[in-house]
Coordinates of C-alpha atoms in Angstrom, one line a residue:
X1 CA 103.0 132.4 83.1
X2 CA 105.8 129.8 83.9
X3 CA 107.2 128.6 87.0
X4 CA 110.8 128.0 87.2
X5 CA 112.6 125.2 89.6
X6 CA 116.3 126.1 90.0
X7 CA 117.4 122.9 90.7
X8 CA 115.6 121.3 87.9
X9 CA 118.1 119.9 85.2
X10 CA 118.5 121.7 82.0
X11 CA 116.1 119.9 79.0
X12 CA 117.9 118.1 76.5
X13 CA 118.0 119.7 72.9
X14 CA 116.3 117.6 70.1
X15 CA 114.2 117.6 66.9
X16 CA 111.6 120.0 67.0
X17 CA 109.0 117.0 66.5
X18 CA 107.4 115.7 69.9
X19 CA 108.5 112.0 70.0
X20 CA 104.9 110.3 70.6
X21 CA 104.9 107.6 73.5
X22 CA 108.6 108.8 74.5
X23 CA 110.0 109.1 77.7
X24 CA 112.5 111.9 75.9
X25 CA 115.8 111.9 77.9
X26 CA 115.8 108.3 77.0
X27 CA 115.3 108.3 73.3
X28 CA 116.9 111.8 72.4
X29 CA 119.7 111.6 71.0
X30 CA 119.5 107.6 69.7
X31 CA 116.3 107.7 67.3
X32 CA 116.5 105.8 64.2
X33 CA 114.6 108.4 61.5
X34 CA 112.8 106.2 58.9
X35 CA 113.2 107.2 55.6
X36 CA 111.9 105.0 52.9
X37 CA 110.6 101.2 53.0
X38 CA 109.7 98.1 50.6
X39 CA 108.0 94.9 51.7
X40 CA 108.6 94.0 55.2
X41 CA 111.8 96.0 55.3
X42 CA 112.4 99.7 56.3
X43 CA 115.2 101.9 55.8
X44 CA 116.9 104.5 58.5
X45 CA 118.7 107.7 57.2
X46 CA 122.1 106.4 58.3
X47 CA 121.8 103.0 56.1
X48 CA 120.1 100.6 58.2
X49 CA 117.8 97.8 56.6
X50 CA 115.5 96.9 59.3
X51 CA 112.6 94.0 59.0
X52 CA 109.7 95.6 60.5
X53 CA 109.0 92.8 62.9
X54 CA 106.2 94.7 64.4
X55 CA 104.2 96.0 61.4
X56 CA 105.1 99.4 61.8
X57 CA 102.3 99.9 65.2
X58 CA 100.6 96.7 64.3
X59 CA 99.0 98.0 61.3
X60 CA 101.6 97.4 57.7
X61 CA 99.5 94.0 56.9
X62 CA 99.9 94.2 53.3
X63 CA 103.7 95.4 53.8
X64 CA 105.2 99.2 52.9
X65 CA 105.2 100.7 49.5
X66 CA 102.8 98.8 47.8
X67 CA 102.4 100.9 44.2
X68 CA 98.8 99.5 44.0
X69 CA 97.6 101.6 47.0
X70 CA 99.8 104.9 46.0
X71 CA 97.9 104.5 42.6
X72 CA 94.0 104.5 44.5
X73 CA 95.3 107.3 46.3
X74 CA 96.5 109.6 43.7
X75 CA 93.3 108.5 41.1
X76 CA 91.2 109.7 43.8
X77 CA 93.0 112.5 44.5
X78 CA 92.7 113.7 40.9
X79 CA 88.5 112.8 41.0
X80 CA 88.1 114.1 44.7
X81 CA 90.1 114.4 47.7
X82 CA 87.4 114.5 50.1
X83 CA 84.0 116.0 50.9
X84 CA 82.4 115.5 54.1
X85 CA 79.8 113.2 55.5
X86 CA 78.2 115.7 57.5
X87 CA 74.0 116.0 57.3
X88 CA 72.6 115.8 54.0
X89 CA 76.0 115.0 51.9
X90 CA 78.1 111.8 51.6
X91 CA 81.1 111.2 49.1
X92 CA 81.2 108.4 46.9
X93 CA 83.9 106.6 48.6
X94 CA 82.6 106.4 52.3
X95 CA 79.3 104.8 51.3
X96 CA 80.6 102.2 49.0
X97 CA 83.1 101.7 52.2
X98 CA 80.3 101.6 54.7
X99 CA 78.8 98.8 52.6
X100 CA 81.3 96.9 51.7
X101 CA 82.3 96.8 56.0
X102 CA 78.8 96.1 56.5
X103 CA 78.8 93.0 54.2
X104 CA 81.9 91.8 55.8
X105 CA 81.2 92.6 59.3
X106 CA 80.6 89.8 62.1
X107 CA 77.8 92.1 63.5
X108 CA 74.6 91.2 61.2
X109 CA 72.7 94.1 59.3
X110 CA 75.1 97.1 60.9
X111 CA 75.5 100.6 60.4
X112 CA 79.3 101.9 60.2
X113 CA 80.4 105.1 61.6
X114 CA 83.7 106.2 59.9
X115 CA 86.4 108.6 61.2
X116 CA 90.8 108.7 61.5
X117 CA 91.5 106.1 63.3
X118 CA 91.0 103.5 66.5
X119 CA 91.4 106.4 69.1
X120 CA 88.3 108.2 67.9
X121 CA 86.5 104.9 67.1
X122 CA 86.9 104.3 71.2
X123 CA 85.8 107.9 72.1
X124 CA 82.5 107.5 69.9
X125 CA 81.7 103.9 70.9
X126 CA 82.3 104.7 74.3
X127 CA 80.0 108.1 74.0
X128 CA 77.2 106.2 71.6
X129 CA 77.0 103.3 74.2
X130 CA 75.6 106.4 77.2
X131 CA 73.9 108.0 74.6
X132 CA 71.9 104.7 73.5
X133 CA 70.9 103.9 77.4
X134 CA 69.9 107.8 78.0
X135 CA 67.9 107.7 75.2
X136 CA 66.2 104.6 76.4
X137 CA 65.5 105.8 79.8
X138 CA 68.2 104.3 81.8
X139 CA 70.0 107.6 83.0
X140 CA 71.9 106.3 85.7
X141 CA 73.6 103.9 83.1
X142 CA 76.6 105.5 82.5
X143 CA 80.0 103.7 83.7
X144 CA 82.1 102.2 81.1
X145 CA 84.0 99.0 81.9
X146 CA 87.9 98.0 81.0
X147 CA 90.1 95.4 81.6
X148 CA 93.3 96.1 83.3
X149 CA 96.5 96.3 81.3
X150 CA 94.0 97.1 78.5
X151 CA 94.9 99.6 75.6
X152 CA 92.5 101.6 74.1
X153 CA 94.1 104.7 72.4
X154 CA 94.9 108.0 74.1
X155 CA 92.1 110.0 73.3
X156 CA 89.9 111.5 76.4
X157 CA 87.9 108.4 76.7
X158 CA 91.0 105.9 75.9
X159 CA 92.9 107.2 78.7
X160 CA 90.5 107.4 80.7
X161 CA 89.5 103.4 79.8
X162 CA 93.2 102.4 79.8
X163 CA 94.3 99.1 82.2
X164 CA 97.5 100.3 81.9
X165 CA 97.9 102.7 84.8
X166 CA 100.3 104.9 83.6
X167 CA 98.6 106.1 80.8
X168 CA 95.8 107.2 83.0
X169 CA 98.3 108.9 85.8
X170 CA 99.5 112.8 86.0
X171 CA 96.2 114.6 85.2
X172 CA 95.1 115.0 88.9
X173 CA 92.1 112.8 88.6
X174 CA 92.1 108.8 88.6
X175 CA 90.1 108.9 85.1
X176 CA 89.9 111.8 82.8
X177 CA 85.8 110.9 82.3
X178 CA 85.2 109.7 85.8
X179 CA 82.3 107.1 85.6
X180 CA 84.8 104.2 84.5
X181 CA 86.1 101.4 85.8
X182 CA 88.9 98.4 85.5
X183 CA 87.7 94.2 85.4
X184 CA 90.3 91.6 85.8
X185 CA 91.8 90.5 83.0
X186 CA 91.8 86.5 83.6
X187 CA 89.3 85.7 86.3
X188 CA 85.7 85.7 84.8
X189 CA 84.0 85.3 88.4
X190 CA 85.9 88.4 89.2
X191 CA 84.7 90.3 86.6
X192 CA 81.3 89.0 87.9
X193 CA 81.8 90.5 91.5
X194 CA 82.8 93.8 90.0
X195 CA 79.8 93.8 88.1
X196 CA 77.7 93.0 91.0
X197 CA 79.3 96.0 93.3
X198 CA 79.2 98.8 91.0
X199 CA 75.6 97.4 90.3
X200 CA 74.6 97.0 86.5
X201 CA 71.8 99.8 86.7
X202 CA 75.0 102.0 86.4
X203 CA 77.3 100.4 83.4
X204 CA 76.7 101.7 80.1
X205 CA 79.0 99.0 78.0
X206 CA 82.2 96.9 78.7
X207 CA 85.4 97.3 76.4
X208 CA 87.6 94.4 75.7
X209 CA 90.4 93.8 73.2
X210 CA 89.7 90.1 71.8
X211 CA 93.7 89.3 72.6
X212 CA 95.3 92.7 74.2
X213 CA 98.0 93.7 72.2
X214 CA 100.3 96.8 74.1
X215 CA 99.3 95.4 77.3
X216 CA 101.7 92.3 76.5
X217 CA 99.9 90.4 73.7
X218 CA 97.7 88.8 76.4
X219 CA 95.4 85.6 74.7
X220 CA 92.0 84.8 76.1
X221 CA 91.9 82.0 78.8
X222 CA 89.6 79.9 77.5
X223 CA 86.1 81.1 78.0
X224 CA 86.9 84.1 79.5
X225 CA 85.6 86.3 76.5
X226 CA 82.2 84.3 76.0
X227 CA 82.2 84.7 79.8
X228 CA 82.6 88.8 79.1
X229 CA 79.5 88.3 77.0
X230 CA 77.7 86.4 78.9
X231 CA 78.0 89.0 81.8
X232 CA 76.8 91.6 79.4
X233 CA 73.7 89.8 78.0
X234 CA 72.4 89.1 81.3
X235 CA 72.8 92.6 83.1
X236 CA 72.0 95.2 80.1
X237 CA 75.5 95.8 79.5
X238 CA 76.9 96.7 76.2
X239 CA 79.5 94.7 74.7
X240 CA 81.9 96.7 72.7
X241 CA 85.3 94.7 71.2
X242 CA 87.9 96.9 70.3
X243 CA 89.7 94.8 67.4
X244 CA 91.7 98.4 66.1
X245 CA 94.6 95.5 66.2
X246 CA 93.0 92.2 65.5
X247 CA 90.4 93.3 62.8
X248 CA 91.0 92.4 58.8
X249 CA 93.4 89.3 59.5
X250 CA 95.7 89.3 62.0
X251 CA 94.2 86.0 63.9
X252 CA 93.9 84.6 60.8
X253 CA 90.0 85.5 60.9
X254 CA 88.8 88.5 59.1
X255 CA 87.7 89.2 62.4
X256 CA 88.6 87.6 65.9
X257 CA 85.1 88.3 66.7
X258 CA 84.8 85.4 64.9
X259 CA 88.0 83.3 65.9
X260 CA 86.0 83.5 69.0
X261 CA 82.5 83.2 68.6
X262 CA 81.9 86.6 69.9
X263 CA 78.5 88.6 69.0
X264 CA 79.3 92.3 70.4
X265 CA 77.0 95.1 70.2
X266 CA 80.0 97.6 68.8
X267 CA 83.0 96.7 66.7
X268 CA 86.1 99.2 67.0
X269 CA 88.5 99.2 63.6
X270 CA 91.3 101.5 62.2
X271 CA 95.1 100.2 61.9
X272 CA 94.2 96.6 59.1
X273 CA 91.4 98.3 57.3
X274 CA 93.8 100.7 55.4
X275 CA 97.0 98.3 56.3
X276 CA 98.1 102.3 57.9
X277 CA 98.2 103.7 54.3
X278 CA 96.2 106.1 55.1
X279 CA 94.7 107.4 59.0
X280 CA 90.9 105.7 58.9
X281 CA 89.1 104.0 61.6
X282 CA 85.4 103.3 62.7
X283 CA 82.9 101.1 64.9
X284 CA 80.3 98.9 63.5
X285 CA 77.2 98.9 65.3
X286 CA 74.5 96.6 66.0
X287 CA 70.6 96.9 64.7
X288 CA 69.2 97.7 68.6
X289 CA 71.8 100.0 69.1
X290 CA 71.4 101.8 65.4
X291 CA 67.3 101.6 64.9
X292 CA 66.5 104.1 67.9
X293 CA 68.0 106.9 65.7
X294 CA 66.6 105.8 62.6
X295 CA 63.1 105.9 63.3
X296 CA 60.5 108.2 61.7
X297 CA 59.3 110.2 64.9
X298 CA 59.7 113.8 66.3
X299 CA 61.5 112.2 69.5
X300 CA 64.1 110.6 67.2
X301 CA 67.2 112.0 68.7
X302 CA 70.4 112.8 67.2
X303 CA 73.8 110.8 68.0
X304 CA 76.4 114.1 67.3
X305 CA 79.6 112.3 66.0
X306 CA 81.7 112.9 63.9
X307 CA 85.0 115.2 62.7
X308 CA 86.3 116.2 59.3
X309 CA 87.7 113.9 58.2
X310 CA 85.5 111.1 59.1
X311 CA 84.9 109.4 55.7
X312 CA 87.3 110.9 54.2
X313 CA 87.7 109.9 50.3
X314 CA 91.1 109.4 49.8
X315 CA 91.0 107.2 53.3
X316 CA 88.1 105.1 51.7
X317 CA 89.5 105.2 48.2
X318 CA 92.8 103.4 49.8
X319 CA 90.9 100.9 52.8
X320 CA 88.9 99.5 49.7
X321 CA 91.6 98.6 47.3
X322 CA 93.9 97.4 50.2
X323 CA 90.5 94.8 51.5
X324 CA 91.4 93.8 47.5
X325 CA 94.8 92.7 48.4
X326 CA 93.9 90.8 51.3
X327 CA 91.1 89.0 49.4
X328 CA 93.8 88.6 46.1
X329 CA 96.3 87.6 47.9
X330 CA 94.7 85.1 50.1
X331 CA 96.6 87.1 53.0
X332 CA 94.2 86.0 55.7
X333 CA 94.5 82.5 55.6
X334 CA 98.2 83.2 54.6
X335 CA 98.3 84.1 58.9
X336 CA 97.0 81.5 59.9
X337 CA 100.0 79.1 58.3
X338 CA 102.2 81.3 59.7
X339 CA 100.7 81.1 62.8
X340 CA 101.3 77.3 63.1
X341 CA 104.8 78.5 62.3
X342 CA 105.3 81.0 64.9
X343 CA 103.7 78.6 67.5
X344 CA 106.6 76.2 66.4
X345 CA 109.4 78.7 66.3
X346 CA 108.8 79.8 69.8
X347 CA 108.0 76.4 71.6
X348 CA 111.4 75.8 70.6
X349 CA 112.2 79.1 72.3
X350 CA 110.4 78.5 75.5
X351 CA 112.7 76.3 77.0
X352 CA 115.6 79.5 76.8
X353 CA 116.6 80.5 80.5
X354 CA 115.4 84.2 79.8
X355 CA 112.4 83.6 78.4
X356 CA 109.3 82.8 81.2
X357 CA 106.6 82.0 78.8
X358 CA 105.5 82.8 75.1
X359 CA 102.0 83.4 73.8
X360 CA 100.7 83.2 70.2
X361 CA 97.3 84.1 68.2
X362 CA 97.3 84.5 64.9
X363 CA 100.4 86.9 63.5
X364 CA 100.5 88.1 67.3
X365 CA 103.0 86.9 69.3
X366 CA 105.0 88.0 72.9
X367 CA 108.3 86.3 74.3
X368 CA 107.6 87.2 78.2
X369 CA 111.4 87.5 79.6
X370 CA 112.7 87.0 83.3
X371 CA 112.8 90.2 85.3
X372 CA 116.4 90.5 85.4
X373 CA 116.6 90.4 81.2
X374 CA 114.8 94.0 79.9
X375 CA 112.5 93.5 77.1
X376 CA 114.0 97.5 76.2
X377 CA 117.1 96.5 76.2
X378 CA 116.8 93.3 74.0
X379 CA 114.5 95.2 71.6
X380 CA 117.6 98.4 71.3
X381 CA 120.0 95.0 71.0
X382 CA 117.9 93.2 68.0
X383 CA 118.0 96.7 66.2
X384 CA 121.6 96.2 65.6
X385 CA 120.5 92.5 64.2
X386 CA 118.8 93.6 61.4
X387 CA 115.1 93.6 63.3
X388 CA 112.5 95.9 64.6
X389 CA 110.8 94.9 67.8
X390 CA 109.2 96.4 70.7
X391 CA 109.1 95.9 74.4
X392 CA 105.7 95.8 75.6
X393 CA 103.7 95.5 79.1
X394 CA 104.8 92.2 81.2
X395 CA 108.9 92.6 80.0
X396 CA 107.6 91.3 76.3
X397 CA 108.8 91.1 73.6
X398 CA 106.4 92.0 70.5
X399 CA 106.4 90.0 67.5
X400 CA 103.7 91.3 64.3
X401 CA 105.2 91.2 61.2
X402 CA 103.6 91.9 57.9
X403 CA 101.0 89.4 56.3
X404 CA 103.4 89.3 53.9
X405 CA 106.3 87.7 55.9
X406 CA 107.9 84.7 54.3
X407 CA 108.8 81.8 56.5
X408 CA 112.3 82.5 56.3
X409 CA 112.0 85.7 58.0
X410 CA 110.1 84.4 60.7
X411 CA 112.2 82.0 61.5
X412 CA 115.2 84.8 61.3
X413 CA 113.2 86.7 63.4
X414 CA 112.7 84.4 66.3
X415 CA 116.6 83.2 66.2
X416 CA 117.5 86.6 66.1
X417 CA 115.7 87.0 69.5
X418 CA 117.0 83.5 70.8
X419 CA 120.7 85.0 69.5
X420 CA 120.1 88.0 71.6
X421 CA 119.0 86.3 74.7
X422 CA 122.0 83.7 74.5
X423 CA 124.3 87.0 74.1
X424 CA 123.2 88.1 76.9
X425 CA 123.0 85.2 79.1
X426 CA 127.0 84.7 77.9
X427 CA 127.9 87.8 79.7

């Protein structure tokens, strides 16, 4: 059954593809339809040659249409696409991926749980943290922790965790899974208060991006994260860092985790472990949460996760040669040089009448603007420079190029924002 307003408008014809993260009067019409790329450049079906300024969503480390990953793909295509990971059976693939992870991994001695992508690493992190303090008789344990303007994917539980109101708004409850709730995002002693009021016998785990990317590339204040973990060690919370963003490079640490200092009892991944060439995410987790379902005993429970695709070959197959390239290439290190670069660029930049502050970590960086100037609106402008960019949370700008970005087209990048904002400010 439908209901019908007569005085609604009529909707506005498009694509028969649902535009993700779309408000879609606003975009219909004036999409850009990308059809090839190379490098750190894309390519639009009506000629443009666009840097990718953002990575694609954060993820294109290595850069597009690298031959070397097409090739893992299709040899393990031929061998085996997939099988699943499900009870007794395992493909090839996902265990020498779980290993290698676990010898890289910032958490000591872990156990890996792989599946598509940083949503569903969220939804079973979120889900194993209950699970792990109802198993260990502490029932009333079940409220996960967020920090406002946080972004955690869009799955049940990442809506339902997400600091960015909006995202949580429209589905006639304040939180999708109710027992949830939001922790300032600068003021430690706050966080400590709303500790305190909900009471710690309730909170299963806290969630907190290392540096929060959609929410307006937000850096730490300093000691604010070993303050997050500080709070959890001392009340029996579990510390889960979502680095689906900042994991395998992008503060110039393999981890941030470990720019940081951090020891967290979860680890989130996706986007970097496959540099996006193929949907693959997971969580690494910690000995005391892993052992309880290990042990040899009749009251061993089970922790049901899982999907189809979680392992997937092909995924694998791809994530392992492209941890090759990052290791060949001496791509990590690579961002943190051009880290000291972008730190340079937009110093300079800072001192522009539009721009209220900028903020730099690693190959993540935001160019906050003065309300009157719209981040949208300079992002649609830049397009018709030559550059991809997003607006983000706070009116900022988003700046995440490939691991692969030169120095030169950084500092193109940056004056192609400062060109913009000097455009505008002529008007």
């Amino acid at each position: 059954m439908s209901y019908k307003n007569e005085n609604e408008a009529a909707p506005i014809t498009g694509p028969a593809l649902w535009s993700a993260q779309a408000h879609l009067p606003s975009v219909l019409g004036r999409q850009l339809i990308i059809e090839r790329a190379e490098g750190g450049y894309v390519f639009t079906t009506d000629g443009r040659r666009l840097f990718d300024g953002t990575a694609g969503l954060w993820h294109a480390n290595v850069g597009h249409a690298r031959p070397e990953l097409a090739d893992a793909a299709h040899a393990q295509m031929l061998r085996l696409e997939t099988y699943h990971v499900f009870g007794r059976y395992l493909n090839d693939r996902a265990v020498e991926l779980g290993e290698r992870l676990a010898a890289m991994s910032p958490v000591d001695d872990p156990k890996v749980i792989l599946n598509s992508g940083g949503s569903d690493a969220i939804d079973v992190a979120c889900k194993l943290a209950r699970r792990h303090w109802q198993h260990a008789g502490h029932g009333d344990k079940t409220v996960i922790l967020s920090r406002e303007f946080a972004y955690h994917g869009l799955h049940a539980y990442g809506t339902s965790i997400a600091g960015l109101d909006f995202n949580r708004d429209g589905y006639g409850t304040e939180s999708l899974v109710p027992e949830t709730a939001r922790v300032s995002t600068y003021d430690i002693d706050a966080v400590e208060r709303t500790v305190h009021e909900i009471g710690a016998d309730h909170i299963a785990a806290l969630v907190a991006e290392p540096i929060q990317g959609t929410g307006g590339v937000i850096t730490p204040a300093p000691g604010y994260l070993e303050g997050l973990q500080r709070i959890c060690r001392e009340n029996d919370i579990l510390l889960i860092i979502d680095e689906v963003i900042t994991g395998f490079g992008r503060t110039g640490h393999m981890f941030a985790t470990e720019r940081y200092g951090l020891q967290p009892d979860l680890i989130t991944f996706a986007k970097g472990v496959t540099s996006g060439y193929a949907p693959l995410g997971g969580v690494l987790v910690a000995p005391h949460v892993w052992q309880p379902f290990y042990r040899d005993s009749d009251r061993t429970p089970m922790f049901r996760h899982g999907a189809t695709y979680s392992g997937h070959a092909t995924a694998c197959a791809v994530a392992l040669r492209n941890l090759d390239i990052l290791d060949e290439e001496k791509l990590v290190p690579r961002v943190g040089e051009l880290e000291q670069l972008l730190v340079r660029e937009l110093d300079a930049l800072a001192g522009h009448e539009a721009v209220v502050e900028t903020r730099v970590a690693g190959l993540l960086g935001g160019v906050g603007l003065v309300d009157d100037v719209s981040a949208e609106a300079v992002t649609d402008e830049l397009v018709e420079h030559g550059f991809v960019t997003r607006p983000l949370r706070g009116n900022t700008v988003q700046i995440s190029p490939p691991f692969i970005t030169t120095d030169d087209e950084l500092r193109q990048l940056v004056a192609a924002i400062g060109a913009v904002l000097d455009a505008r400010a002529a008007r």
